[in-house]
Short mmCIF file of C-alpha atoms in Angstrom, two decimals:
data_model
loop_
_atom_site.label_atom_id
_atom_site.label_comp_id
_atom_site.label_asym_id
_atom_site.label_seq_id
_atom_site.Cartn_x
_atom_site.Cartn_y
_atom_site.Cartn_z
CA MET A 104 -125.96 -12.01 -111.24
CA LEU A 105 -128.02 -10.39 -108.31
CA SER A 106 -127.02 -7.55 -106.28
CA ALA A 107 -128.65 -6.53 -103.18
CA LEU A 108 -128.55 -2.71 -103.63
CA VAL A 109 -130.33 -1.70 -100.27
CA ALA A 110 -131.80 1.60 -100.56
CA GLY A 111 -131.53 1.66 -96.56
CA LEU A 112 -128.02 2.46 -97.36
CA ALA A 113 -129.21 5.91 -96.06
CA THR A 114 -129.22 4.74 -92.59
CA LEU A 115 -125.35 3.93 -92.93
CA VAL A 116 -124.16 7.31 -94.26
CA VAL A 117 -124.50 11.02 -92.81
CA GLY A 118 -122.35 13.29 -94.86
CA PHE A 119 -120.46 16.27 -93.89
CA ALA A 120 -119.53 19.49 -95.55
CA LEU A 121 -116.60 19.64 -97.78
CA GLN A 122 -114.46 22.79 -97.28
CA ARG A 123 -113.27 22.48 -101.03
CA GLY A 124 -115.24 22.12 -103.51
CA SER A 125 -106.76 13.74 -121.93
CA ASP A 126 -105.74 12.26 -124.71
CA ASN A 127 -109.12 12.07 -126.50
CA PRO A 128 -111.92 14.28 -124.73
CA ALA A 129 -115.29 13.50 -125.98
CA HIS A 130 -116.29 17.11 -126.19
CA ALA A 131 -114.20 20.20 -126.91
CA ALA A 132 -116.31 22.80 -124.78
CA PHE A 133 -116.58 22.41 -121.02
CA PRO A 134 -118.89 24.23 -118.43
CA LYS A 135 -117.31 26.01 -115.58
CA LEU A 136 -116.47 23.57 -112.78
CA ALA A 137 -118.71 23.73 -109.58
CA PRO A 138 -117.41 23.02 -105.97
CA ILE A 139 -117.77 19.47 -105.02
CA HIS A 140 -120.99 18.99 -103.27
CA VAL A 141 -121.81 16.16 -100.62
CA GLY A 142 -125.27 15.80 -99.44
CA GLU A 143 -126.13 14.86 -95.75
CA GLN A 144 -127.21 11.29 -96.98
CA ASP A 145 -124.67 10.90 -99.63
CA TRP A 146 -121.91 8.13 -100.04
CA PRO A 147 -120.20 9.72 -102.91
CA TRP A 148 -116.95 7.80 -103.31
CA TRP A 149 -114.85 4.87 -102.24
CA ARG A 150 -114.73 4.98 -98.42
CA GLY A 151 -117.40 7.45 -97.84
CA PRO A 152 -117.63 11.27 -97.49
CA SER A 153 -115.22 11.46 -94.73
CA ARG A 154 -112.75 9.18 -96.83
CA ASN A 155 -112.15 6.96 -93.95
CA GLY A 156 -115.05 4.20 -94.11
CA VAL A 157 -116.82 5.56 -90.96
CA ALA A 158 -120.13 7.01 -91.04
CA PRO A 159 -120.97 9.98 -88.69
CA GLN A 160 -123.60 9.21 -85.93
CA GLY A 161 -126.98 8.62 -87.54
CA PRO A 162 -129.98 5.97 -87.36
CA PRO A 163 -128.92 2.51 -86.46
CA ALA A 164 -128.11 0.36 -89.14
CA PRO A 165 -129.47 -3.11 -89.46
CA LEU A 166 -127.56 -5.96 -87.72
CA VAL A 167 -129.35 -8.87 -89.25
CA TRP A 168 -129.51 -9.93 -92.67
CA SER A 169 -131.14 -12.52 -94.98
CA ALA A 170 -132.47 -12.85 -98.45
CA THR A 171 -135.37 -10.88 -97.45
CA GLU A 172 -134.98 -9.41 -93.92
CA ASN A 173 -133.80 -5.80 -93.84
CA VAL A 174 -133.59 -5.83 -97.73
CA VAL A 175 -135.73 -2.86 -99.32
CA TRP A 176 -135.29 -4.06 -102.93
CA LYS A 177 -132.74 -6.18 -105.01
CA VAL A 178 -132.25 -5.87 -108.69
CA GLU A 179 -130.30 -7.95 -111.59
CA VAL A 180 -126.95 -6.23 -112.48
CA PRO A 181 -125.48 -7.44 -115.84
CA GLY A 182 -122.33 -9.18 -116.02
CA LYS A 183 -119.90 -9.17 -113.04
CA GLY A 184 -118.53 -6.52 -110.77
CA HIS A 185 -116.97 -5.94 -107.37
CA GLY A 186 -117.27 -2.24 -107.01
CA SER A 187 -119.22 -0.88 -104.22
CA PRO A 188 -122.46 1.30 -104.65
CA THR A 189 -122.06 5.12 -104.91
CA VAL A 190 -125.13 6.87 -103.35
CA VAL A 191 -125.67 10.79 -104.27
CA GLY A 192 -129.34 12.21 -103.86
CA ASP A 193 -131.99 9.85 -105.04
CA ARG A 194 -129.62 7.54 -107.17
CA VAL A 195 -127.49 4.78 -106.83
CA TYR A 196 -124.29 4.32 -109.10
CA LEU A 197 -122.55 1.06 -109.98
CA THR A 198 -119.88 -0.25 -112.26
CA ALA A 199 -120.48 -3.43 -114.25
CA ALA A 200 -118.63 -5.60 -116.84
CA GLU A 201 -120.14 -8.15 -119.29
CA PRO A 202 -117.71 -10.50 -120.46
CA ASP A 203 -119.90 -12.07 -123.17
CA ARG A 204 -120.59 -8.61 -124.58
CA GLU A 205 -117.32 -7.30 -123.74
CA VAL A 206 -119.04 -4.18 -122.45
CA GLN A 207 -118.12 -2.03 -119.35
CA SER A 208 -120.53 0.50 -118.20
CA VAL A 209 -121.86 2.69 -115.35
CA LEU A 210 -125.42 1.89 -113.98
CA CYS A 211 -127.71 4.12 -112.53
CA PHE A 212 -130.71 2.98 -110.17
CA ASP A 213 -133.52 4.84 -108.20
CA ARG A 214 -132.54 4.82 -104.52
CA ALA A 215 -135.86 4.24 -103.13
CA THR A 216 -137.27 1.66 -105.40
CA GLY A 217 -134.30 0.07 -107.38
CA LYS A 218 -135.65 0.75 -110.61
CA ARG A 219 -132.68 0.91 -113.47
CA LEU A 220 -132.86 4.49 -114.74
CA TRP A 221 -130.06 4.06 -117.31
CA GLN A 222 -126.94 2.09 -118.11
CA SER A 223 -124.18 3.95 -120.22
CA THR A 224 -121.54 2.16 -122.03
CA VAL A 225 -117.96 3.24 -121.34
CA HIS A 226 -115.96 0.78 -123.21
CA GLU A 227 -116.89 -1.98 -125.78
CA GLY A 228 -114.33 -4.48 -126.84
CA GLY A 229 -110.80 -4.88 -125.39
CA PHE A 230 -111.45 -7.16 -122.71
CA THR A 231 -108.48 -9.43 -121.31
CA THR A 232 -108.93 -12.87 -120.16
CA LYS A 233 -105.72 -12.77 -118.21
CA GLY A 234 -105.44 -12.21 -114.40
CA ASN A 235 -107.33 -13.83 -111.56
CA GLN A 236 -110.38 -15.50 -112.70
CA LYS A 237 -112.02 -14.34 -109.51
CA SER A 238 -111.36 -10.70 -110.12
CA SER A 239 -113.67 -8.52 -112.53
CA LEU A 240 -113.06 -5.95 -115.05
CA ALA A 241 -115.36 -3.45 -112.97
CA SER A 242 -113.76 -3.78 -109.50
CA SER A 243 -113.67 0.15 -108.69
CA SER A 244 -116.31 2.36 -107.35
CA VAL A 245 -117.59 5.32 -109.19
CA ALA A 246 -116.99 8.79 -107.63
CA CYS A 247 -119.52 11.81 -107.80
CA ASP A 248 -118.90 15.45 -107.34
CA GLY A 249 -122.70 16.23 -107.33
CA GLU A 250 -122.76 17.06 -110.92
CA ARG A 251 -120.50 14.43 -112.69
CA LEU A 252 -119.51 10.95 -112.37
CA TYR A 253 -115.98 9.62 -112.38
CA ALA A 254 -115.04 6.00 -113.15
CA THR A 255 -111.86 3.82 -113.82
CA PHE A 256 -111.69 0.83 -116.06
CA LEU A 257 -108.66 -1.50 -117.30
CA ASN A 258 -109.24 -1.92 -121.08
CA ARG A 259 -107.12 -2.56 -123.88
CA GLU A 260 -104.18 -3.33 -121.61
CA ALA A 261 -104.46 0.23 -120.37
CA VAL A 262 -106.17 2.33 -117.61
CA PHE A 263 -108.87 4.80 -118.54
CA VAL A 264 -110.35 7.61 -116.53
CA SER A 265 -113.79 8.57 -117.95
CA CYS A 266 -116.24 11.28 -116.84
CA LEU A 267 -119.99 11.21 -117.53
CA ASP A 268 -122.87 13.50 -116.51
CA LEU A 269 -125.75 12.54 -114.28
CA SER A 270 -127.74 11.32 -117.36
CA GLY A 271 -124.97 8.73 -118.31
CA ALA A 272 -123.70 10.92 -121.14
CA LEU A 273 -119.74 10.55 -121.82
CA LEU A 274 -117.95 14.07 -121.25
CA TRP A 275 -114.38 12.98 -121.59
CA GLN A 276 -112.23 9.85 -121.50
CA THR A 277 -108.33 9.71 -121.04
CA ARG A 278 -106.27 6.84 -121.57
CA MET A 279 -104.00 7.33 -118.35
CA THR A 280 -101.24 4.78 -119.07
CA ASP A 281 -100.26 1.24 -120.19
CA PHE A 282 -101.22 -1.55 -117.47
CA ALA A 283 -99.34 -4.93 -117.20
CA LEU A 284 -102.09 -7.01 -115.53
CA HIS A 285 -101.09 -9.26 -112.75
CA GLN A 286 -104.24 -10.32 -110.62
CA GLY A 287 -106.53 -7.43 -111.67
CA PHE A 288 -107.34 -3.82 -111.54
CA ALA A 289 -109.50 -2.26 -108.73
CA ALA A 290 -108.26 1.42 -107.93
CA ALA A 291 -111.10 3.78 -107.43
CA PRO A 292 -110.87 7.54 -108.63
CA ALA A 293 -110.78 10.08 -105.77
CA LEU A 294 -111.88 13.86 -105.94
CA TYR A 295 -110.59 16.93 -104.38
CA GLY A 296 -110.79 20.71 -105.50
CA ASP A 297 -110.53 20.94 -109.45
CA LEU A 298 -108.89 17.54 -109.68
CA VAL A 299 -109.61 13.82 -109.96
CA TYR A 300 -106.93 11.30 -108.83
CA ALA A 301 -106.22 7.99 -110.29
CA THR A 302 -103.60 5.25 -109.66
CA ALA A 303 -102.24 2.44 -112.15
CA ASP A 304 -99.77 0.49 -110.14
CA SER A 305 -98.70 -2.55 -112.30
CA LYS A 306 -95.36 -4.35 -112.78
CA GLY A 307 -95.09 -2.73 -116.38
CA ASN A 308 -95.82 1.18 -116.12
CA GLY A 309 -96.76 2.35 -112.70
CA LEU A 310 -98.34 5.91 -112.67
CA PHE A 311 -100.29 8.15 -110.30
CA ALA A 312 -101.72 11.09 -112.00
CA ALA A 313 -103.99 14.02 -111.06
CA LEU A 314 -106.48 15.08 -113.92
CA ARG A 315 -108.78 17.94 -114.29
CA ARG A 316 -112.53 17.33 -113.60
CA ASP A 317 -113.60 19.60 -116.40
CA THR A 318 -111.45 18.12 -119.47
CA GLY A 319 -109.57 15.08 -118.20
CA GLU A 320 -106.19 16.82 -118.91
CA ILE A 321 -103.52 15.15 -116.91
CA ALA A 322 -102.59 18.19 -114.49
CA TRP A 323 -99.61 16.39 -113.02
CA LYS A 324 -98.36 12.89 -112.57
CA HIS A 325 -95.51 10.82 -110.90
CA GLU A 326 -94.06 7.37 -111.90
CA ARG A 327 -94.35 4.59 -109.45
CA PRO A 328 -92.50 1.53 -108.80
CA LYS A 329 -93.01 -1.31 -111.36
CA LEU A 330 -94.90 -3.60 -108.86
CA PRO A 331 -98.70 -4.90 -108.92
CA ASN A 332 -100.70 -2.91 -106.44
CA TYR A 333 -104.27 -2.36 -105.94
CA THR A 334 -105.06 0.32 -103.73
CA SER A 335 -107.00 3.88 -104.25
CA PRO A 336 -105.53 7.23 -103.49
CA ILE A 337 -107.24 8.96 -100.51
CA ILE A 338 -107.18 12.59 -99.45
CA LEU A 339 -106.90 13.13 -95.65
CA GLU A 340 -106.14 16.18 -93.40
CA VAL A 341 -102.74 15.13 -91.73
CA ALA A 342 -100.52 17.56 -89.70
CA GLY A 343 -102.86 20.21 -90.22
CA ARG A 344 -102.96 20.23 -94.19
CA PRO A 345 -104.81 18.28 -96.91
CA GLN A 346 -102.48 15.23 -98.27
CA VAL A 347 -103.19 12.87 -100.95
CA LEU A 348 -101.99 9.48 -99.45
CA LEU A 349 -101.01 6.22 -101.39
CA THR A 350 -99.89 2.90 -99.80
CA GLY A 351 -98.36 -0.26 -101.70
CA CYS A 352 -95.31 -0.96 -103.76
CA ASN A 353 -93.36 -1.19 -100.69
CA LEU A 354 -94.14 2.45 -99.81
CA VAL A 355 -96.31 5.03 -97.92
CA SER A 356 -96.39 8.15 -100.05
CA SER A 357 -97.72 11.83 -99.56
CA TYR A 358 -98.47 14.48 -102.14
CA ASP A 359 -99.70 18.03 -102.06
CA PRO A 360 -103.12 17.73 -103.49
CA GLU A 361 -103.07 20.82 -105.86
CA THR A 362 -99.36 20.93 -107.11
CA GLY A 363 -98.37 17.10 -106.81
CA LYS A 364 -95.32 17.80 -104.77
CA LYS A 365 -94.26 14.81 -102.95
CA LEU A 366 -94.40 15.86 -99.17
CA TRP A 367 -92.93 12.58 -97.72
CA GLU A 368 -92.51 8.99 -98.28
CA ILE A 369 -91.37 5.97 -96.02
CA PRO A 370 -90.76 2.35 -96.71
CA GLY A 371 -94.31 0.40 -96.41
CA ALA A 372 -95.37 -2.76 -95.03
CA THR A 373 -96.96 -4.47 -98.27
CA GLU A 374 -96.31 -4.44 -102.09
#
């Protein structure tokens, strides 16, 4: 599969300054957490630095595309994946799933040239052939705090949250919950403070959890309705305070990012 990963993405995003920074961890000792850092030209997680899909004012983006026009470089990506690129510093990160080898991995490319710098295997084996055949087993985006990478994958009928360093070494991996596959899994991780947030809504065991960024230990969690859902958690400033927001399962829900306390919940418009 060819994927056009455009180095010109830098024209699409201008960062803003953030005010705030397991079942089986891979390592026993962990360095002290640094605050989350977002650069001026970074797109560090799903929906961008401001978490709303909107890029601040910056250089105009191209409006015309073809196989060659306004494409700085393109490279071959192994297997299949529907996640969007994560751009931090001079690197681009992407998830991929290779059904023939049953490998789920995180890839790193040079932002300027497209050269693949490394590919790190996160899971080997444990693939499923169920679900929508147009889906993939690498449909979520990587999140980066400036020093570490966080990725979510469905594997062995469960959702796992994994943390890698910027060289691709696995630091920890947490089996979050069982997952009853319906169409696929696509929820991307979100970062805030010392925590990484992940959702695994399914018709089996729905769960929303916050894990420590340094160890992968679950800090708090909430059971969710047993309904299939594919949305990612998002952290926004609402009514003068940060809130973690979730939609789906016929609900719109809000939680305190640090404690996990449910702030409010209303009936939603979609499963």
